[in-house]
GROMACS .gro file of C-alpha atoms in nm:
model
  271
    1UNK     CA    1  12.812  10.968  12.096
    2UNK     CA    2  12.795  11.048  11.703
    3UNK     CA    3  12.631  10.867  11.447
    4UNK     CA    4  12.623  10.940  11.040
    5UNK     CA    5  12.226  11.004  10.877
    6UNK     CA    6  12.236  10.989  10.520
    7UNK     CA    7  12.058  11.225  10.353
    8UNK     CA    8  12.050  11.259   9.938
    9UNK     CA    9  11.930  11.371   9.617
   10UNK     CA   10  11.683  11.137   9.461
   11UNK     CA   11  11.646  11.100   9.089
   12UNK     CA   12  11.312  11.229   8.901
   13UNK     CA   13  11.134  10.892   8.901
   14UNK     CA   14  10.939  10.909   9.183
   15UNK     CA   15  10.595  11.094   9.127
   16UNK     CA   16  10.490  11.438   9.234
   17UNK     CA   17  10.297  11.446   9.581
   18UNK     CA   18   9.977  11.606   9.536
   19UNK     CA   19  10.007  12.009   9.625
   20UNK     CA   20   9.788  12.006   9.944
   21UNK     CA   21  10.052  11.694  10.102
   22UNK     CA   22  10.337  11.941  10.034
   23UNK     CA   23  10.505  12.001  10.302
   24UNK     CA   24  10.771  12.345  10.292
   25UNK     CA   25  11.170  12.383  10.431
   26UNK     CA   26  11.232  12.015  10.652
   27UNK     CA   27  11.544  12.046  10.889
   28UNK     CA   28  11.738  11.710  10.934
   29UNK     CA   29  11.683  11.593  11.313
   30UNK     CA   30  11.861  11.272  11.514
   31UNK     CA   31  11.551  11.081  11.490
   32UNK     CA   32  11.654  10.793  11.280
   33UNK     CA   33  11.338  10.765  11.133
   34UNK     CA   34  11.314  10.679  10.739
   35UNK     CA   35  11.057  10.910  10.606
   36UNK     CA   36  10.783  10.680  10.444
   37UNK     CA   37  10.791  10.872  10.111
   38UNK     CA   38  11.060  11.173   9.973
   39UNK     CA   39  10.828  11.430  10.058
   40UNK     CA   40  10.778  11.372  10.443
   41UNK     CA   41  10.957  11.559  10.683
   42UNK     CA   42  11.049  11.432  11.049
   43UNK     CA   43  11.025  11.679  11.346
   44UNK     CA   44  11.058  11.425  11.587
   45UNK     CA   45  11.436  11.479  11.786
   46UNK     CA   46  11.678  11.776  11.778
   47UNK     CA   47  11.756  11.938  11.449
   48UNK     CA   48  12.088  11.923  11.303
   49UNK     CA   49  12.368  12.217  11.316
   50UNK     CA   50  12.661  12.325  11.292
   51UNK     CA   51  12.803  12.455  11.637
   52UNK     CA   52  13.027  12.720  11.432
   53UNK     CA   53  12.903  12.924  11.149
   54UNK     CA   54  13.251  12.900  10.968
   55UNK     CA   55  13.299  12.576  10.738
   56UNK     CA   56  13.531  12.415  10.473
   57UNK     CA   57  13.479  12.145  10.229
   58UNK     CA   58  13.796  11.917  10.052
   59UNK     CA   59  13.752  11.803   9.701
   60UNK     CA   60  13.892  11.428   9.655
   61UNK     CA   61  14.188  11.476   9.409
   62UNK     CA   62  14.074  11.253   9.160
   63UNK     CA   63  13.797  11.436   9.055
   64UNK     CA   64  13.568  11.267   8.853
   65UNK     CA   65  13.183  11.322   8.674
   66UNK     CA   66  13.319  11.323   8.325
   67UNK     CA   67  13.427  11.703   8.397
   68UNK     CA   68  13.832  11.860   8.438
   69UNK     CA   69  13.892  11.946   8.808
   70UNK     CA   70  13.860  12.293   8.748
   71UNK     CA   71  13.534  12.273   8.628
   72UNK     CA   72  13.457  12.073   8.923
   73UNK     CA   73  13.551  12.328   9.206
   74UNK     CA   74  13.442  12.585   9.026
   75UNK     CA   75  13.092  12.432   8.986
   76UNK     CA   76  13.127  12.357   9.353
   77UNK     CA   77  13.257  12.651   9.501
   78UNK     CA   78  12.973  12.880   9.306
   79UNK     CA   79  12.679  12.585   9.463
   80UNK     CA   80  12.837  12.704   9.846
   81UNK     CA   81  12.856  13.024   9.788
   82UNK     CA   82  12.483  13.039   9.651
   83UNK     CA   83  12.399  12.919  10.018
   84UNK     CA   84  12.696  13.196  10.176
   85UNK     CA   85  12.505  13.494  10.043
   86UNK     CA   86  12.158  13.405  10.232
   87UNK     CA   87  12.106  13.697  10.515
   88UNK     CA   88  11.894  13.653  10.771
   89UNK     CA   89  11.850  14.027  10.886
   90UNK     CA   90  12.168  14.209  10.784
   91UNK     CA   91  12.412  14.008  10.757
   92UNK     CA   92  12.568  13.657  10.595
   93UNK     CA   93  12.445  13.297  10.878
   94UNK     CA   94  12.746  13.084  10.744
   95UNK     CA   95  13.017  13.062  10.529
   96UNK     CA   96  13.209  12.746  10.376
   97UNK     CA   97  13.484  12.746  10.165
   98UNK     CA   98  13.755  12.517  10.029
   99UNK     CA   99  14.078  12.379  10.218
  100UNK     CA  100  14.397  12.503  10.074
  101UNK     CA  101  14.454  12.149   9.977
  102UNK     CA  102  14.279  11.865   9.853
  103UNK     CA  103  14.252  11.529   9.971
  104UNK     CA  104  14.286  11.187   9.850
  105UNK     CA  105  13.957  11.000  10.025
  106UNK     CA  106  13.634  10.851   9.796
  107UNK     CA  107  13.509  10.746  10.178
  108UNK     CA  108  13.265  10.925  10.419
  109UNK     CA  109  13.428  10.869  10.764
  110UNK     CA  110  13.466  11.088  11.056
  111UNK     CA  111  13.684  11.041  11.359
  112UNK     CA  112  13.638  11.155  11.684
  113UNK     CA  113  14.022  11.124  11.768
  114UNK     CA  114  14.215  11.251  11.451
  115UNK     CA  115  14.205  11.488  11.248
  116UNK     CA  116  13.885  11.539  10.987
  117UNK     CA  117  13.773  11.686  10.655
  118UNK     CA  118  13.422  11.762  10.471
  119UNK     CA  119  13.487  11.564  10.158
  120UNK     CA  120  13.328  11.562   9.862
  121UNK     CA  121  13.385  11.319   9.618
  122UNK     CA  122  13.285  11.114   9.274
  123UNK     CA  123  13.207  10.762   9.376
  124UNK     CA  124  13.259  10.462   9.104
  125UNK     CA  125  13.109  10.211   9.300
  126UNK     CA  126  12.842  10.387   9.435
  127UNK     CA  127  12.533  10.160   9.380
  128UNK     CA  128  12.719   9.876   9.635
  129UNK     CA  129  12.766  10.136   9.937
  130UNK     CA  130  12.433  10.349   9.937
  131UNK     CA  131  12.150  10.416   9.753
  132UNK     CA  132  12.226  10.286   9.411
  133UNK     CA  133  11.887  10.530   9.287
  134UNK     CA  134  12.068  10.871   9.444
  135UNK     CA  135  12.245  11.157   9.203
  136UNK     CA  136  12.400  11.197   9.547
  137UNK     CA  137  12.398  11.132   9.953
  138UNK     CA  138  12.557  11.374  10.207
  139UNK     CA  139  12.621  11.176  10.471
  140UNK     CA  140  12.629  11.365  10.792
  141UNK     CA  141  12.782  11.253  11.114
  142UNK     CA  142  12.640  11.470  11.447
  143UNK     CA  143  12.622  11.416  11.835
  144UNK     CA  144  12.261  11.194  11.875
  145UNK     CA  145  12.162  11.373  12.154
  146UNK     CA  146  12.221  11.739  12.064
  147UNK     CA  147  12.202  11.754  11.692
  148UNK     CA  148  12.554  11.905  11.686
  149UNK     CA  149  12.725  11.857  11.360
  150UNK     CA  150  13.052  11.720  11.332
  151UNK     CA  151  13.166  11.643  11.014
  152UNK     CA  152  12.953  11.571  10.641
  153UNK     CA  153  13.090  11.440  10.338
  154UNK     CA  154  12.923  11.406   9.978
  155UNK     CA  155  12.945  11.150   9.811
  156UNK     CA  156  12.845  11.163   9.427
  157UNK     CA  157  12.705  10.894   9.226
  158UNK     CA  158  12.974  10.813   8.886
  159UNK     CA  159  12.737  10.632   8.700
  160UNK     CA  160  12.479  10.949   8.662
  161UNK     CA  161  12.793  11.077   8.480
  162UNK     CA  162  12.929  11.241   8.289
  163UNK     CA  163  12.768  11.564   8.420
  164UNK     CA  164  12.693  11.867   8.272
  165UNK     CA  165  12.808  12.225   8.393
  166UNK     CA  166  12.615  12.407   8.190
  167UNK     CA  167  12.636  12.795   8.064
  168UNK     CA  168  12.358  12.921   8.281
  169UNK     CA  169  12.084  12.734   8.124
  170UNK     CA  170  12.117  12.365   7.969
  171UNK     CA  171  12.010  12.322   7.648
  172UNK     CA  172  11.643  12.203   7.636
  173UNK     CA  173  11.788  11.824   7.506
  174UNK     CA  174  12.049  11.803   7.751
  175UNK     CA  175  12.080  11.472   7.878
  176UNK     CA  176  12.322  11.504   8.158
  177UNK     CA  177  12.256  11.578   8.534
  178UNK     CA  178  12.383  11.938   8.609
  179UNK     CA  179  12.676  11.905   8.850
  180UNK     CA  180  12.603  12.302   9.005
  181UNK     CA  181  12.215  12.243   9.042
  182UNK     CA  182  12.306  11.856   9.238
  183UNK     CA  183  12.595  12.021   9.480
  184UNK     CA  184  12.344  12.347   9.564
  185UNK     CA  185  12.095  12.092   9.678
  186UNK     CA  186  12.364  11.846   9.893
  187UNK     CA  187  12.503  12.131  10.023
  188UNK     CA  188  12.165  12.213  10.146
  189UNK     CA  189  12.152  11.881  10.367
  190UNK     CA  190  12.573  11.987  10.479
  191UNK     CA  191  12.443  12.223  10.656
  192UNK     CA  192  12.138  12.037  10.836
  193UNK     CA  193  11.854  12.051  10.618
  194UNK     CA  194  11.659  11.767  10.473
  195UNK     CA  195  11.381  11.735  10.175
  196UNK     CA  196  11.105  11.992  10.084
  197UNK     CA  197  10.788  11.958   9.918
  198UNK     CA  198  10.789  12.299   9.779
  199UNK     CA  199  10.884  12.232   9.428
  200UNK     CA  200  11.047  12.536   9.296
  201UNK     CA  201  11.308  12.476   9.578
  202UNK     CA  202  11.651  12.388   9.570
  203UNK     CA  203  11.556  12.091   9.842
  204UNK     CA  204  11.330  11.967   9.643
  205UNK     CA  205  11.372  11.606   9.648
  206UNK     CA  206  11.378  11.513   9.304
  207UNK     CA  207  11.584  11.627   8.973
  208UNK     CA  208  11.596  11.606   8.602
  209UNK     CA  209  11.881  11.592   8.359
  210UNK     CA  210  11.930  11.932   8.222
  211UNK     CA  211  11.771  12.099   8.552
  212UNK     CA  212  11.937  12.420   8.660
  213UNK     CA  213  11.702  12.516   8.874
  214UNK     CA  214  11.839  12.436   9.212
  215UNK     CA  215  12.129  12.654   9.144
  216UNK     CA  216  11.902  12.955   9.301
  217UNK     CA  217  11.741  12.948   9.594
  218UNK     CA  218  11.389  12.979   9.674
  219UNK     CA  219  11.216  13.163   9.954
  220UNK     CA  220  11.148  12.831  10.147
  221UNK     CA  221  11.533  12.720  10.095
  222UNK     CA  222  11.633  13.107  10.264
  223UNK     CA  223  11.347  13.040  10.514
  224UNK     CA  224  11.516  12.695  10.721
  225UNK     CA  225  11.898  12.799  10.669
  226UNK     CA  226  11.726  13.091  10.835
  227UNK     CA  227  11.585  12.923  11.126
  228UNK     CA  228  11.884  12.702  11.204
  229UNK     CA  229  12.095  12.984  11.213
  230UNK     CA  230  11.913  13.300  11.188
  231UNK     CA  231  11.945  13.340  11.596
  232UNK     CA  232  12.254  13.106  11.642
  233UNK     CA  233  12.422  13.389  11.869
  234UNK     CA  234  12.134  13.410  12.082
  235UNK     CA  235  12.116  13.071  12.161
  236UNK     CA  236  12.468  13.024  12.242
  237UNK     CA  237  12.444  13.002  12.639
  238UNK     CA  238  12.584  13.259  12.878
  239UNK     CA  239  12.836  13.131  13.131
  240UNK     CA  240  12.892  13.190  13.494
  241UNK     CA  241  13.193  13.274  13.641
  242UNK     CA  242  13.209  12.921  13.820
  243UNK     CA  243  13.168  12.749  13.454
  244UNK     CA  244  13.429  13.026  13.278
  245UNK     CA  245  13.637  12.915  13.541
  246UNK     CA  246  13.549  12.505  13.513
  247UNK     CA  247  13.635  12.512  13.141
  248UNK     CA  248  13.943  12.712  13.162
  249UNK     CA  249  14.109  12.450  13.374
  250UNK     CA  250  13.954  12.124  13.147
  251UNK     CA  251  14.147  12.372  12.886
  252UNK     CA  252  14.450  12.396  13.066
  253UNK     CA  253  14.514  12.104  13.255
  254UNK     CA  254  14.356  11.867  13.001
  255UNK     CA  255  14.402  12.037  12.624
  256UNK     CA  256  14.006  12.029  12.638
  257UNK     CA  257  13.914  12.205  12.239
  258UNK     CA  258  13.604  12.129  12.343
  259UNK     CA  259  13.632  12.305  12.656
  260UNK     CA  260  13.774  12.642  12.474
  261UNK     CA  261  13.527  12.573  12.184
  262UNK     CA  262  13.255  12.683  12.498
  263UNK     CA  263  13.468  12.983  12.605
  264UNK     CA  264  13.538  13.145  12.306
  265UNK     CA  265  13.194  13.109  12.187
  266UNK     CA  266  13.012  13.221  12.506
  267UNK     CA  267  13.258  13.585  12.466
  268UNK     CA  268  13.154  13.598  12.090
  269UNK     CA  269  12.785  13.667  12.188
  270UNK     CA  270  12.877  13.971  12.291
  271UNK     CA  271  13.073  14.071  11.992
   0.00000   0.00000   0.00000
């Protein structure tokens, strides 16, 4: 079974948690529990992930946040790709990049019969479906029992428009909400984690108009995209011949994906 958590960027209004309450890099789990203030983080349940390293995201075609679509994905593209260059070790943990198309959705939906897409989106009416205080809210749909992660869209808040993508750093008087520095941070909870307390992080759960900050990551930011996916191959399990053979014929007989998914994965730990 799947369910959507919502998980967002909250504006700068709330206050600062003392230093010593701070907690560092949170990792979104299936326990439903709302934490009882920004900067609490819940390791109750499994933690959220992505079962394959290898991700897209489709921009809504109508754009939106005061800013020309190319402006947009560009501002976009350069917040995944901040997250892409993390190495744990050697090499790259994940990569997401944009569909060759876009789509025409301002919902966050995920089937588990049809076909799907990561969408990101500007919302107008964003106050009436979620949290009417949020820049933004990724919400993220995953199995309940494993933590597997099927499907996440982003849903931005119009009314904080129009945003700013700045030239490096905003001017000191800049009034609008940096559109880079809000998509770094959601695409922080797409890929399964949730708030820090650290404040010089791009998780931090609170920004400020003008704030470019979140653009780069911080130490405790590399740290949990690190441990959910640091050692992904080595926890992928190994498979006897009796369950090679099993899930070849739920592939064959029944079109199982899910079923090759298992395969292919269990030979790429030995890549």
């Amino acid at each position: 079974m799947s369910r959507p958590v919502l998980v967002g960027s909250a504006l700068a209004i709330l206050p600062l948690l003392h230093a010593s309450s701070a907690h560092a890099w949170c990792r979104t789990t299936t326990d439903p529990t709302t934490p009882a203030t920004p900067n609490d983080c819940i390791t109750t349940g499994e933690p959220l992930y992505w079962a394959t390293r290898c991700q897209s995201f489709s921009l809504d075609a109508q754009g939106g946040g005061g800013l020309d679509f190319a402006t947009v994905r560009s501002a976009v593209t350069a917040s995944f790709d901040t997250w892409n260059a993390v190495t744990c070790g050697s090499a790259p943990v994940f990569s997401v990049v944009e569909t060759a198309v876009t789509v025409d959705c301002q919902n966050a939906e995920y089937s588990s019969t049809d076909g799907n897409s990561n969408t990101i989106a500007f919302i107008s009416d964003f106050g009436a479906r979620m949290y009417p205080d949020a820049i933004a809210v990724t919400i993220v749909w995953h199995n309940q029992n494993t933590g597997q992660i099927y499907d996440a869209d982003m849903m931005i808040n119009e009314a904080y428009g129009p945003f700013a993508q700045c030239s490096g750093a905003c001017l000191p008087n800049e009034t609008k909400f940096d559109l880079q520095n809000t998509v770094t941070h959601e695409a922080g909870h797409f890929l399964g984690l949730a708030h820090s307390g650290v404040t010089n992080s791009t998780m931090f759960y609170s920004a400020t108009p003008g704030e470019t900050s979140k653009r780069t990551l911080a130490a405790d930011d590399i740290a949990g995209l690190c441990d959910a996916y640091g050692d992904a191959v080595s926890r992928i399990p190994v498979l006897s011949r009796e369950d090679e053979t099993a899930l070849a014929t739920r592939f064959r007989s029944e079109n199982d994906l899910d079923a090759a998914r298992q395969l292919v994965l269990s030979h790429l730990r030995f890549v």
